XYZ file of C-alpha atoms in Angstrom:
604
model
C 0.000 0.000 0.000
C 1.348 3.429 -0.999
C 1.051 5.193 2.363
C 4.186 7.183 3.098
C 2.732 9.954 5.273
C 0.556 8.202 7.859
C -0.988 11.152 9.706
C -0.553 14.835 10.402
C -1.499 17.511 12.910
C -1.090 21.216 12.057
C -1.322 24.380 14.146
C -0.714 28.097 13.433
C -0.460 27.726 9.648
C -2.271 30.060 7.234
C -6.002 29.806 8.077
C -5.362 27.226 10.794
C -5.004 28.934 14.160
C -4.235 27.771 17.693
C -6.808 24.962 17.564
C -4.907 21.911 16.363
C -6.257 20.337 13.183
C -5.849 16.553 13.353
C -5.806 14.146 10.420
C -5.315 10.859 12.210
C -5.148 8.360 9.344
C -4.134 8.934 5.757
C -4.784 6.435 2.963
C -3.388 6.130 -0.555
C -6.043 8.590 -1.797
C -6.780 11.551 0.511
C -9.462 14.027 -0.534
C -9.926 17.479 0.995
C -13.403 18.664 0.072
C -14.946 21.997 0.931
C -16.410 25.245 -0.296
C -14.361 27.951 -1.986
C -12.141 29.915 0.408
C -12.548 27.319 3.173
C -8.840 26.467 3.053
C -9.054 23.076 1.357
C -5.628 23.600 -0.264
C -3.969 24.380 3.084
C -2.752 20.834 3.738
C -1.499 20.487 0.163
C 0.462 23.727 0.498
C 1.972 22.564 3.772
C 3.005 19.194 2.331
C 4.281 20.511 -1.003
C 6.171 23.472 0.492
C 7.219 22.622 4.040
C 7.414 18.826 4.191
C 9.030 18.862 0.757
C 11.790 21.168 2.038
C 12.263 19.007 5.133
C 12.416 15.857 3.003
C 14.930 17.055 0.410
C 17.225 19.427 2.337
C 20.024 18.546 4.714
C 19.686 21.865 6.530
C 17.321 22.165 9.459
C 16.161 25.749 8.948
C 13.869 27.617 6.530
C 14.760 30.842 4.758
C 12.810 33.599 6.598
C 12.961 35.814 3.490
C 10.477 33.435 1.829
C 7.621 34.808 3.985
C 6.655 31.836 6.106
C 2.922 31.038 6.141
C 2.300 31.897 9.770
C -1.238 31.854 11.133
C -3.308 34.787 9.884
C -4.766 35.301 13.356
C -1.462 35.154 15.289
C 1.749 35.827 13.392
C 3.784 35.629 16.600
C 3.135 31.921 17.147
C 5.359 29.402 15.348
C 4.014 26.997 12.742
C 3.649 23.650 14.459
C 3.128 20.164 13.076
C 3.210 16.614 14.411
C 3.336 13.153 12.870
C 3.540 9.649 14.295
C 6.100 7.014 13.456
C 5.906 3.404 14.584
C 8.728 1.202 15.815
C 8.689 -0.756 12.546
C 9.552 2.353 10.556
C 12.273 3.265 13.019
C 13.858 -0.138 12.574
C 13.647 0.175 8.779
C 15.628 3.410 8.910
C 18.355 2.340 11.315
C 20.919 2.267 8.551
C 21.294 6.054 8.807
C 22.368 5.794 12.453
C 26.011 5.203 13.250
C 26.561 1.455 13.716
C 28.464 1.934 16.967
C 25.490 3.586 18.684
C 22.690 1.784 16.842
C 22.078 -0.974 19.379
C 21.926 1.413 22.335
C 19.548 3.796 20.594
C 17.391 0.911 19.452
C 17.311 -0.549 22.949
C 16.279 2.828 24.317
C 13.317 3.041 21.941
C 12.389 -0.613 22.404
C 12.585 -0.865 26.184
C 11.685 2.625 27.348
C 9.840 4.668 24.758
C 8.027 2.065 22.683
C 7.080 -0.595 25.196
C 3.676 -2.202 24.665
C 3.905 -1.308 20.955
C 3.092 2.321 21.646
C 3.760 5.096 19.139
C 5.719 8.286 19.590
C 4.913 11.609 17.965
C 7.442 13.952 16.405
C 6.478 17.582 17.024
C 8.228 20.380 15.088
C 7.896 24.154 15.508
C 8.998 26.630 12.830
C 9.319 30.198 14.117
C 9.277 33.463 12.183
C 13.066 33.271 11.710
C 12.793 29.855 10.050
C 14.411 28.002 12.952
C 13.208 24.513 13.840
C 12.539 23.288 17.352
C 12.022 19.528 17.601
C 10.267 17.607 20.378
C 9.043 14.077 20.962
C 5.652 13.526 22.548
C 4.349 10.352 24.157
C 1.257 8.469 22.986
C -0.929 10.847 25.044
C 0.522 13.913 23.339
C 2.551 14.976 26.378
C 6.112 16.238 26.030
C 8.647 13.622 27.104
C 11.000 15.293 29.563
C 13.900 13.333 31.033
C 15.146 16.010 33.390
C 15.316 14.753 37.009
C 13.720 11.403 36.047
C 15.750 8.748 37.846
C 13.845 5.996 36.035
C 15.600 6.806 32.754
C 19.061 7.457 34.127
C 20.574 4.019 33.552
C 19.335 3.804 29.985
C 20.483 7.330 29.221
C 23.839 6.467 30.679
C 24.167 3.542 28.281
C 23.264 5.762 25.345
C 25.723 8.394 26.573
C 28.448 5.782 26.383
C 27.370 4.762 22.907
C 27.404 8.392 21.796
C 30.650 9.204 23.648
C 28.845 11.843 25.669
C 29.466 12.290 29.379
C 26.505 12.048 31.731
C 27.414 13.592 35.065
C 24.068 13.350 36.883
C 20.334 12.765 36.421
C 19.582 16.451 35.915
C 21.686 16.928 32.763
C 20.744 14.352 30.168
C 19.741 17.016 27.645
C 22.679 16.426 25.302
C 21.890 12.727 24.998
C 18.204 13.423 24.633
C 18.946 15.912 21.861
C 20.859 13.201 19.989
C 17.868 10.865 20.249
C 15.476 13.566 18.982
C 17.773 14.370 16.049
C 17.933 10.675 15.132
C 14.151 10.483 15.277
C 13.808 13.586 13.091
C 16.204 12.178 10.470
C 14.196 8.971 10.417
C 10.997 10.947 9.846
C 12.680 12.716 6.919
C 13.777 9.400 5.445
C 10.223 8.013 5.723
C 8.922 10.738 3.392
C 9.079 10.050 -0.323
C 9.795 12.744 -2.957
C 6.929 15.263 -3.056
C 5.441 16.891 -6.154
C 2.441 19.145 -6.801
C 0.152 19.341 -9.834
C -1.163 22.939 -9.813
C -4.663 24.155 -10.665
C -3.527 25.791 -13.918
C -2.255 23.106 -16.311
C -1.536 23.417 -20.022
C 0.443 21.740 -22.805
C 2.775 24.365 -24.207
C 5.012 24.627 -27.244
C 8.161 22.589 -27.654
C 11.432 23.771 -26.133
C 10.634 24.249 -22.448
C 12.239 21.924 -19.891
C 10.074 19.387 -18.087
C 10.881 20.540 -14.547
C 7.437 20.682 -12.948
C 3.922 19.270 -13.368
C 2.283 22.332 -14.924
C 2.456 20.867 -18.436
C 5.600 22.620 -19.628
C 7.875 20.256 -21.535
C 5.281 17.453 -21.462
C 5.449 16.779 -25.216
C 9.204 16.213 -25.153
C 8.825 14.059 -22.059
C 6.257 11.824 -23.788
C 8.499 11.606 -26.842
C 11.245 10.255 -24.594
C 8.867 7.670 -23.125
C 7.702 6.587 -26.583
C 11.245 6.105 -27.886
C 13.507 5.560 -24.860
C 17.163 4.632 -25.059
C 18.355 1.180 -23.995
C 19.066 2.249 -20.412
C 15.469 3.471 -19.939
C 13.571 0.719 -21.779
C 11.023 0.473 -18.935
C 9.806 3.957 -19.859
C 7.997 2.361 -22.791
C 5.761 0.538 -20.290
C 4.758 3.887 -18.789
C 3.866 5.156 -22.258
C 1.643 2.100 -22.802
C -0.135 2.672 -19.470
C -0.940 6.253 -20.507
C -2.135 5.058 -23.907
C -4.383 2.405 -22.330
C -5.878 5.028 -20.039
C -6.693 7.195 -23.080
C -8.455 4.220 -24.673
C -10.584 3.777 -21.568
C -11.409 7.493 -21.389
C -12.584 7.760 -24.992
C -14.018 4.196 -25.097
C -11.936 3.163 -28.102
C -9.637 0.156 -27.734
C -7.713 0.968 -30.928
C -6.696 4.554 -30.108
C -2.969 5.309 -30.085
C -0.755 8.209 -29.020
C 2.184 9.431 -31.077
C 4.569 12.358 -30.962
C 5.560 13.775 -34.397
C 9.191 14.359 -35.317
C 8.950 18.124 -34.774
C 7.339 17.543 -31.334
C 4.680 20.120 -32.078
C 1.722 18.281 -30.499
C 0.418 15.102 -28.906
C -1.328 13.240 -31.727
C -4.164 10.769 -31.101
C -5.051 8.330 -33.874
C -8.632 6.980 -33.802
C -9.905 4.688 -36.553
C -7.378 6.000 -39.058
C -7.901 9.689 -38.214
C -5.053 11.665 -36.617
C -5.988 14.592 -34.356
C -4.128 16.753 -31.836
C -5.064 15.758 -28.278
C -6.636 19.157 -27.576
C -9.111 18.588 -30.451
C -10.736 15.829 -28.387
C -11.885 18.442 -25.891
C -10.413 20.260 -22.912
C -11.603 17.562 -20.510
C -9.835 14.741 -22.370
C -6.636 16.782 -22.610
C -6.828 17.662 -18.919
C -7.384 14.128 -17.647
C -4.637 12.657 -19.856
C -2.225 15.311 -18.600
C -2.885 14.466 -14.932
C -2.703 10.713 -15.550
C 0.621 11.200 -17.353
C 2.169 13.131 -14.469
C 1.061 10.484 -11.980
C 2.381 7.667 -14.169
C 5.775 9.329 -14.503
C 6.047 9.425 -10.704
C 6.549 6.173 -8.831
C 6.306 5.761 -5.041
C 6.051 9.505 -4.451
C 3.721 11.882 -2.621
C 1.626 13.810 -5.160
C -0.528 16.840 -4.325
C -3.217 17.696 -6.901
C -5.226 20.904 -6.826
C -8.783 20.678 -8.174
C -8.355 17.842 -10.696
C -12.062 18.133 -11.596
C -11.473 21.337 -13.609
C -13.014 20.850 -17.097
C -13.821 17.189 -16.292
C -17.232 15.546 -16.620
C -18.119 13.480 -13.501
C -17.505 10.240 -15.429
C -14.001 11.420 -16.357
C -13.403 12.364 -12.730
C -14.309 8.854 -11.616
C -12.158 7.232 -14.295
C -9.193 9.392 -13.302
C -9.423 8.626 -9.587
C -9.842 4.912 -10.353
C -6.699 4.995 -12.523
C -4.677 6.728 -9.815
C -5.896 4.219 -7.249
C -5.410 1.030 -9.266
C -2.621 1.745 -11.753
C -0.123 3.986 -9.944
C 2.075 3.597 -6.858
C 1.908 7.106 -5.361
C 0.134 8.547 -2.318
C -2.231 11.389 -3.251
C -3.459 14.503 -1.463
C -6.207 16.124 -3.508
C -8.142 19.352 -2.931
C -11.558 19.466 -4.596
C -15.123 20.746 -4.384
C -16.529 17.928 -6.504
C -18.884 15.365 -4.956
C -17.978 12.881 -7.708
C -14.910 11.789 -5.735
C -16.739 11.270 -2.453
C -17.482 7.572 -2.987
C -13.916 6.654 -4.013
C -13.247 3.177 -2.544
C -10.887 3.139 0.454
C -10.160 6.882 0.184
C -9.845 9.110 3.253
C -12.354 11.971 2.920
C -11.677 15.176 4.878
C -14.288 17.922 5.174
C -12.695 21.389 5.156
C -14.815 24.214 6.544
C -14.593 27.554 8.329
C -15.478 27.917 11.986
C -15.031 31.371 13.546
C -12.850 32.296 10.534
C -10.486 29.379 11.239
C -9.928 26.519 8.820
C -11.100 23.252 10.371
C -10.641 19.752 8.973
C -12.707 16.731 9.985
C -12.577 13.247 8.515
C -15.879 12.182 6.956
C -16.394 8.602 8.092
C -20.159 8.141 8.259
C -22.599 8.509 5.393
C -24.168 11.398 7.280
C -20.798 13.188 7.227
C -20.576 12.777 3.454
C -24.177 13.894 3.038
C -23.415 17.071 4.993
C -20.467 17.789 2.699
C -22.620 17.378 -0.403
C -25.334 19.552 1.122
C -22.819 22.299 1.919
C -21.482 22.140 -1.647
C -25.014 22.620 -2.990
C -25.678 19.103 -4.257
C -29.123 17.524 -3.960
C -29.625 13.931 -2.859
C -30.846 13.046 -6.338
C -27.554 14.316 -7.814
C -25.669 11.716 -5.766
C -28.155 8.860 -6.027
C -28.415 9.024 -9.803
C -25.377 6.813 -10.259
C -25.820 4.066 -12.846
C -26.424 1.599 -10.028
C -26.610 1.952 -6.245
C -25.759 -1.023 -4.039
C -26.959 -0.956 -0.419
C -25.085 -3.051 2.149
C -25.237 -3.237 5.932
C -21.655 -2.322 6.753
C -17.941 -2.327 5.780
C -17.376 -6.095 5.981
C -20.273 -6.760 3.598
C -18.801 -4.185 1.214
C -15.378 -5.897 1.300
C -16.867 -9.292 0.400
C -19.237 -7.948 -2.251
C -16.568 -5.852 -3.947
C -14.229 -8.868 -4.031
C -16.889 -11.268 -5.333
C -17.892 -8.840 -8.086
C -14.245 -8.508 -9.150
C -13.841 -12.313 -9.195
C -16.768 -12.670 -11.606
C -16.344 -9.481 -13.683
C -13.199 -7.423 -13.130
C -14.356 -4.850 -15.694
C -16.934 -3.424 -13.256
C -15.446 -0.553 -11.275
C -16.872 0.820 -8.046
C -17.515 4.540 -8.388
C -18.040 4.242 -12.141
C -20.396 1.325 -12.798
C -21.876 1.217 -9.309
C -21.816 3.138 -6.045
C -22.110 1.597 -2.583
C -24.191 3.028 0.256
C -24.508 1.761 3.824
C -27.780 1.354 5.632
C -27.091 1.495 9.367
C -27.888 3.087 12.696
C -31.314 2.398 14.148
C -32.511 0.836 10.900
C -30.363 -2.227 11.600
C -32.494 -3.208 14.574
C -35.569 -3.319 12.339
C -33.803 -5.462 9.742
C -32.332 -7.882 12.273
C -35.564 -9.514 13.382
C -35.232 -8.761 17.084
C -38.996 -8.859 17.550
C -39.258 -5.546 19.330
C -42.041 -3.130 18.488
C -41.134 0.037 16.597
C -41.968 3.496 17.843
C -43.178 6.222 15.474
C -39.715 7.673 14.792
C -38.295 4.227 14.000
C -41.185 3.491 11.647
C -40.453 6.806 9.937
C -36.826 5.717 9.391
C -37.961 2.518 7.671
C -40.540 4.373 5.597
C -37.902 6.801 4.317
C -35.549 3.958 3.491
C -38.063 2.017 1.398
C -38.655 5.145 -0.689
C -35.018 5.263 -1.853
C -35.478 2.945 -4.879
C -37.802 5.540 -6.367
C -34.825 7.935 -6.536
C -32.719 5.398 -8.418
C -34.498 2.470 -10.037
C -31.206 0.600 -10.439
C -30.963 -0.075 -6.696
C -29.731 -3.328 -5.211
C -29.791 -4.353 -1.554
C -28.047 -7.164 0.342
C -29.568 -8.213 3.690
C -28.761 -10.955 6.193
C -31.713 -13.288 6.705
C -30.942 -13.575 10.452
C -32.780 -16.895 10.396
C -31.971 -19.228 13.303
C -33.292 -22.345 11.596
C -34.752 -23.532 8.318
C -38.253 -23.036 9.687
C -37.582 -19.487 10.835
C -39.268 -16.662 8.922
C -37.944 -13.434 7.409
C -39.191 -10.519 9.507
C -41.814 -8.070 8.267
C -39.434 -5.129 7.775
C -37.269 -7.122 5.361
C -40.389 -8.247 3.514
C -41.506 -4.617 3.118
C -38.106 -3.558 1.816
C -37.962 -6.511 -0.583
C -41.390 -5.598 -1.966
C -40.564 -1.907 -2.466
C -37.212 -2.594 -4.146
C -38.712 -5.131 -6.538
C -41.706 -2.906 -7.387
C -39.241 -0.226 -8.488
C -37.193 -2.678 -10.562
C -34.480 -3.261 -7.963
C -32.609 -6.420 -6.998
C -32.923 -7.957 -3.521
C -30.501 -10.492 -2.069
C -31.477 -11.995 1.283
C -28.798 -14.447 2.400
C -29.670 -18.143 2.299
C -27.785 -18.651 5.539
C -28.024 -16.646 8.730
C -25.613 -13.937 7.569
C -23.267 -13.168 4.724
C -20.348 -14.872 6.510
C -22.121 -18.238 6.126
C -21.116 -18.103 2.455
C -17.450 -18.468 3.441
C -15.641 -21.790 3.853
C -15.606 -22.529 7.561
C -11.919 -23.654 7.705
C -10.949 -20.339 6.081
C -12.914 -18.455 8.742
C -11.075 -20.328 11.487
C -7.712 -19.595 9.884
C -8.624 -15.907 9.673
C -9.862 -15.819 13.278
C -6.679 -17.441 14.524
C -4.520 -15.014 12.511
C -6.385 -11.929 13.757
C -7.045 -13.019 17.357
C -3.987 -15.178 18.189
C -3.957 -14.407 21.911
C -7.514 -15.510 22.625
C -8.443 -17.959 19.829
C -8.764 -21.542 21.120
C -10.883 -23.356 18.534
C -14.038 -23.370 16.451
C -17.598 -23.130 17.748
C -20.413 -24.278 15.412
C -20.472 -24.670 11.663
C -24.028 -24.529 10.448
C -26.055 -22.666 7.880
C -27.873 -20.756 10.628
C -25.053 -20.473 13.185
C -22.968 -17.367 13.829
C -20.014 -18.185 11.608
C -17.623 -15.891 13.517
C -18.217 -17.179 17.034
C -15.232 -19.099 18.385
C -13.914 -20.647 21.589
C -11.567 -18.349 23.440
C -8.763 -19.342 25.754
C -9.686 -19.402 29.460
C -9.118 -16.194 31.304
C -6.792 -16.102 34.285
C -8.223 -18.064 37.189
C -10.750 -19.971 35.079
C -10.582 -23.541 33.853
C -13.115 -23.693 31.027
C -12.987 -21.599 27.915
C -15.913 -19.455 26.743
C -17.474 -18.431 23.436
C -16.181 -15.181 21.947
C -18.923 -13.304 20.101
C -17.092 -10.118 19.109
C -14.619 -11.001 16.386
C -13.329 -8.097 14.306
C -15.431 -8.677 11.191
C -13.689 -6.033 9.089
C -10.196 -7.403 9.822
C -11.420 -10.919 9.083
C -12.975 -9.799 5.796
C -9.743 -8.093 4.732
C -7.745 -11.220 5.623
C -10.086 -13.457 3.614
C -9.822 -11.180 0.575
C -6.072 -10.543 0.861
C -5.435 -14.294 1.026
C -7.845 -15.019 -1.844
C -9.885 -17.371 0.292
C -13.031 -17.669 -1.729
C -15.268 -20.402 -3.057
C -18.607 -19.942 -4.791
C -19.850 -23.412 -3.856
C -21.560 -22.495 -0.571
C -25.368 -22.173 -0.617
C -26.699 -19.942 -3.431
C -23.662 -17.640 -3.602
C -22.766 -18.434 -7.209
C -26.230 -17.611 -8.572
C -26.517 -14.539 -6.363
C -23.231 -12.943 -7.315
C -23.919 -13.467 -11.019
C -27.334 -11.904 -10.418
C -25.646 -8.867 -8.866
C -23.075 -8.570 -11.673
C -25.683 -8.822 -14.438
C -27.972 -6.337 -12.659
C -25.100 -3.807 -12.564
C -24.125 -4.540 -16.176
C -27.700 -4.016 -17.345
C -27.870 -0.703 -15.459
C -24.761 0.393 -17.383
C -26.102 -0.676 -20.790
C -23.774 -3.700 -20.958
C -24.662 -7.188 -22.098
C -25.249 -9.821 -19.438
C -22.595 -12.487 -18.948
C -23.219 -16.209 -18.857
C -23.488 -17.858 -15.437
C -20.615 -20.297 -14.973
C -20.629 -23.290 -12.606
C -19.295 -22.503 -9.104
C -15.568 -22.913 -8.581
C -13.585 -23.467 -5.396
C -13.029 -26.104 -2.788
């Protein structure tokens, strides 16, 4: 996974004031969505200007003549940022530490700072003179201070010996501590990959300019070099082919080719025997090919992209983000005000907004968070729900399985382009689960609103657990109502033949996944039946007890990821084979594609 910058906290930078803005988990694709002038480019500017300088320069200070981006509300406070780094990353970077002191420093981090697999936080302040002040915070965000702490004296003494630094008493370990902080800072720098930015204004200019940034200057000559590389750079031809294949997907023509003429005057696209300059295909096509080219040229880098949706139709936006996600190796930080990116699979979505004239950033995790973003941007619900097909699932684990099963049967279907996934959750789950409790008026209203959704998009599909405890058990009334409404509106309804979706998995694979994800407490299988809870397992006895007990709270998402990552799938269980082909053909029909033939189930 291309995740080089894991998290970030920023304070006193541009529109961000004294209230710390926390982004606790970055993914490969990170989207910063907000209204104009909300500060959605703030993080990109910080990464592309400040982290880039830290990553590439050996010096530890910034040039104050460059007008540092201090907070607009308090120019006297230093810019401050923090980022976490785990012990694994520290070990990976030990080669930059002097071999003679490596073991002592490593022991210090292992035994004292990082016991119990905790994580430390590097905190850096940049004042108005460009000077850097570095600190290390503990897992609670508190400054680690070794002054007058007898507990650390012996370990610090060992490190002092390794560093050839004298340690006279417990009140003066600052020199040794400074060495440790500097090592930690250098390791943070080494963990960052090269950083580039694709600006808002992009254009393909005339021949002759050097290709030294990602604005479009020199792009024609760069592509010419990829098309006809010398022997030492023969792999560049593969990059050219990737760009060409992306063009074919964008314009829906499998025979299209790209060529650069001898005079390098334009990028020529040949379609069915006709040769046209790229810009003749439309500004949107030219724009999306340009961005895809930049991101293909970069490998294992951090790329910041400002407003990639400019001139792009929503379908082109989705195709671009899918290409970046599936076909490139970079980590992306993207500022946008387009809702078309909001359902990007596995992306981290951050809502950027103003609160008391300060830029605030909050991760959008729940559907309600994403809805609020769309509402603030001026989108209507119908704008979002008019995807070619909308698939409703209960939660993240169901999404992981369904996405994987669809790809196994028809890898040409792409989430975010051919279908979008929505979660039904919250109080509605209790009505779908068959708990037998009566509904109050507000709960009935929730169900009533939900069953109206297929009328907004007739290509709606829903997957529901049956929750049956035996073969004689009945589907509850709420599920029956939903099934009826979806089918009346032309939708597809899948109610599991077993108790829940996990009953479609091979039971030995479930046990292997449970043991791998819960090694400390897993002690054996429970029951393997069509209507049993497939994820219940026997746990090891707790201290003081003789008999083991049944564990009912396995991490379903981690198990689902393990099953998928290890390709543990068979379509032989229950009616899974027929169901997944039904889902695939429903989505294909919604996209105007021909149905595919149902093949016999494969697997153990």
